[in-house]
Amino acid sequence: MNERILTYLNELEPPIDIQLPGKNVQWLHPYKNPETCRCTEEFYSKYYSDRTERILVLGINPGRFGSGITGVPLTDPIRLKTVCNIDSNFPLKPELSSKFIYDHFFNEYSMNEFYDKFFIGAVCPLGLESNGRNMNYYDNKILMNELLESFIPDSIEKQINLGCSRKVAICLGEGANYSILNKLNTKHQFFEKILKISHPRFIMQYKRKTINDYVKQYIDACRLAEKLVSN
């Protein structure tokens, strides 16, 4: 599976027929960075060198402190080095979503087991920056509608074809990301079922006092997804 993933990432390109809304909005394209490509190759070779079918987990889009640097979803340079044992020359700065996944979720659900069964992708596989800050693909409605015409549906289909199940997917985000993905799924029939869980950044920003409840939400969703795939 790792070779298919790496080919997919290396071939990712921003859609040339879509004009970004304003000169201060830019694509975040980490896979053009040789160091990012080296890290992703090491990561996917380490955890995805098999033909086991995975369950697709769809985030929003890469952010500039996580996969927008490392190329590895929900993984900042700190966790890439200290947990995945992949060194890099990236500044060791933390990212909230990565902190939740590695410091909380993976304390209760084995990281190796997760990567054996799940593949983390994104509804929009390339990130966006606006005035040097993270931008979600749905923050600008005109841009979002253009991306939904073909780029996003094609990207989801390509991610499934890496070796992911069509029985179920997990959506990171219970608001806009889920609403958009659910409508897309109704139209394109990517999956039989989509489970939704809170986005890790939302949890770390607003729900830290009840973080254990969200860890349980993640574990319950993973176990349910595994059950649905096995039936």
Coordinates of C-alpha atoms in Angstrom, one line a residue, residues 70-173:
T70 CA 5.8 16.7 7.9
G71 CA 3.5 15.3 5.2
V72 CA 2.1 12.9 7.7
P73 CA -1.5 13.5 8.8
L74 CA -2.0 14.7 12.3
T75 CA 1.7 14.4 13.0
D76 CA 3.9 17.4 14.0
P77 CA 7.7 17.3 13.8
I78 CA 7.9 16.6 17.6
R79 CA 5.8 13.4 17.4
L80 CA 7.3 12.4 14.1
K81 CA 10.7 12.3 15.9
T82 CA 9.8 11.1 19.4
V83 CA 7.0 8.7 18.7
C84 CA 7.5 7.6 15.1
N85 CA 11.3 7.7 15.4
I86 CA 11.7 9.6 12.1
D87 CA 14.2 12.4 12.4
S88 CA 14.0 15.6 10.3
N89 CA 15.4 19.0 10.0
F90 CA 12.0 20.6 10.7
P91 CA 11.7 23.0 13.8
L92 CA 10.4 21.0 16.7
K93 CA 7.2 22.9 17.2
P94 CA 3.9 21.3 18.6
E95 CA 0.6 21.2 16.9
L96 CA -2.7 20.7 18.8
S97 CA -4.3 18.0 16.7
S98 CA -1.0 16.0 16.8
K99 CA -0.8 16.4 20.6
F100 CA -4.3 14.9 21.0
I101 CA -3.7 12.0 18.7
Y102 CA -0.3 11.0 20.1
D103 CA -0.4 12.1 23.7
H104 CA -4.0 11.1 24.5
F105 CA -5.7 8.8 21.9
F106 CA -2.6 6.7 21.3
N107 CA -2.3 6.2 25.1
E108 CA -5.5 4.2 25.0
Y109 CA -5.5 2.8 21.4
S110 CA -2.2 1.4 20.2
M111 CA -0.6 3.5 17.5
N112 CA 0.6 0.4 15.6
E113 CA -2.8 -1.1 15.7
F114 CA -4.4 2.1 14.4
Y115 CA -2.0 2.4 11.5
D116 CA -2.5 -1.3 10.8
K117 CA -6.3 -0.7 10.4
F118 CA -6.8 2.9 9.4
F119 CA -5.4 5.4 6.8
I120 CA -5.7 9.1 7.5
G121 CA -6.5 11.3 4.5
A122 CA -8.3 14.6 4.0
V123 CA -11.4 15.8 2.2
C124 CA -9.1 18.4 0.6
P125 CA -5.6 16.8 0.4
L126 CA -3.8 20.1 -0.1
G127 CA -3.7 22.8 2.6
L128 CA -4.5 26.5 2.3
E129 CA -3.0 29.6 3.9
S130 CA -4.6 33.0 4.1
N131 CA -2.3 35.8 5.3
G132 CA 0.1 33.2 6.7
R133 CA -2.6 31.5 8.7
N134 CA -4.3 28.1 8.3
M135 CA -7.4 28.2 6.1
N136 CA -10.1 25.5 5.8
Y137 CA -11.2 24.5 2.3
Y138 CA -14.8 25.6 3.3
D139 CA -13.9 29.0 4.7
N140 CA -14.5 30.7 1.3
K141 CA -17.8 29.5 -0.2
I142 CA -16.9 30.4 -3.8
L143 CA -13.6 28.4 -3.5
M144 CA -15.3 25.6 -1.8
N145 CA -18.0 25.2 -4.5
E146 CA -15.3 25.1 -7.1
L147 CA -13.3 22.5 -5.3
L148 CA -16.4 20.4 -4.8
E149 CA -17.0 20.3 -8.6
S150 CA -14.2 17.8 -9.2
F151 CA -11.0 18.2 -7.2
I152 CA -12.4 17.0 -3.9
P153 CA -14.6 14.2 -5.2
D154 CA -11.7 12.9 -7.4
S155 CA -9.3 13.2 -4.4
I156 CA -11.7 11.1 -2.2
E157 CA -12.0 8.5 -4.9
K158 CA -8.2 8.3 -5.3
Q159 CA -7.8 7.9 -1.5
I160 CA -10.2 5.0 -1.4
N161 CA -8.4 3.4 -4.3
L162 CA -5.2 3.4 -2.3
G163 CA -6.7 0.3 -0.5
C164 CA -9.5 1.6 1.7
S165 CA -12.9 0.1 2.5
R166 CA -16.1 1.4 1.0
K167 CA -18.1 0.0 3.8
V168 CA -17.4 2.8 6.3
A169 CA -15.3 6.0 6.7
I170 CA -14.7 8.2 9.7
C171 CA -15.0 12.0 9.4
L172 CA -12.9 14.2 11.6
G173 CA -15.2 17.1 12.5

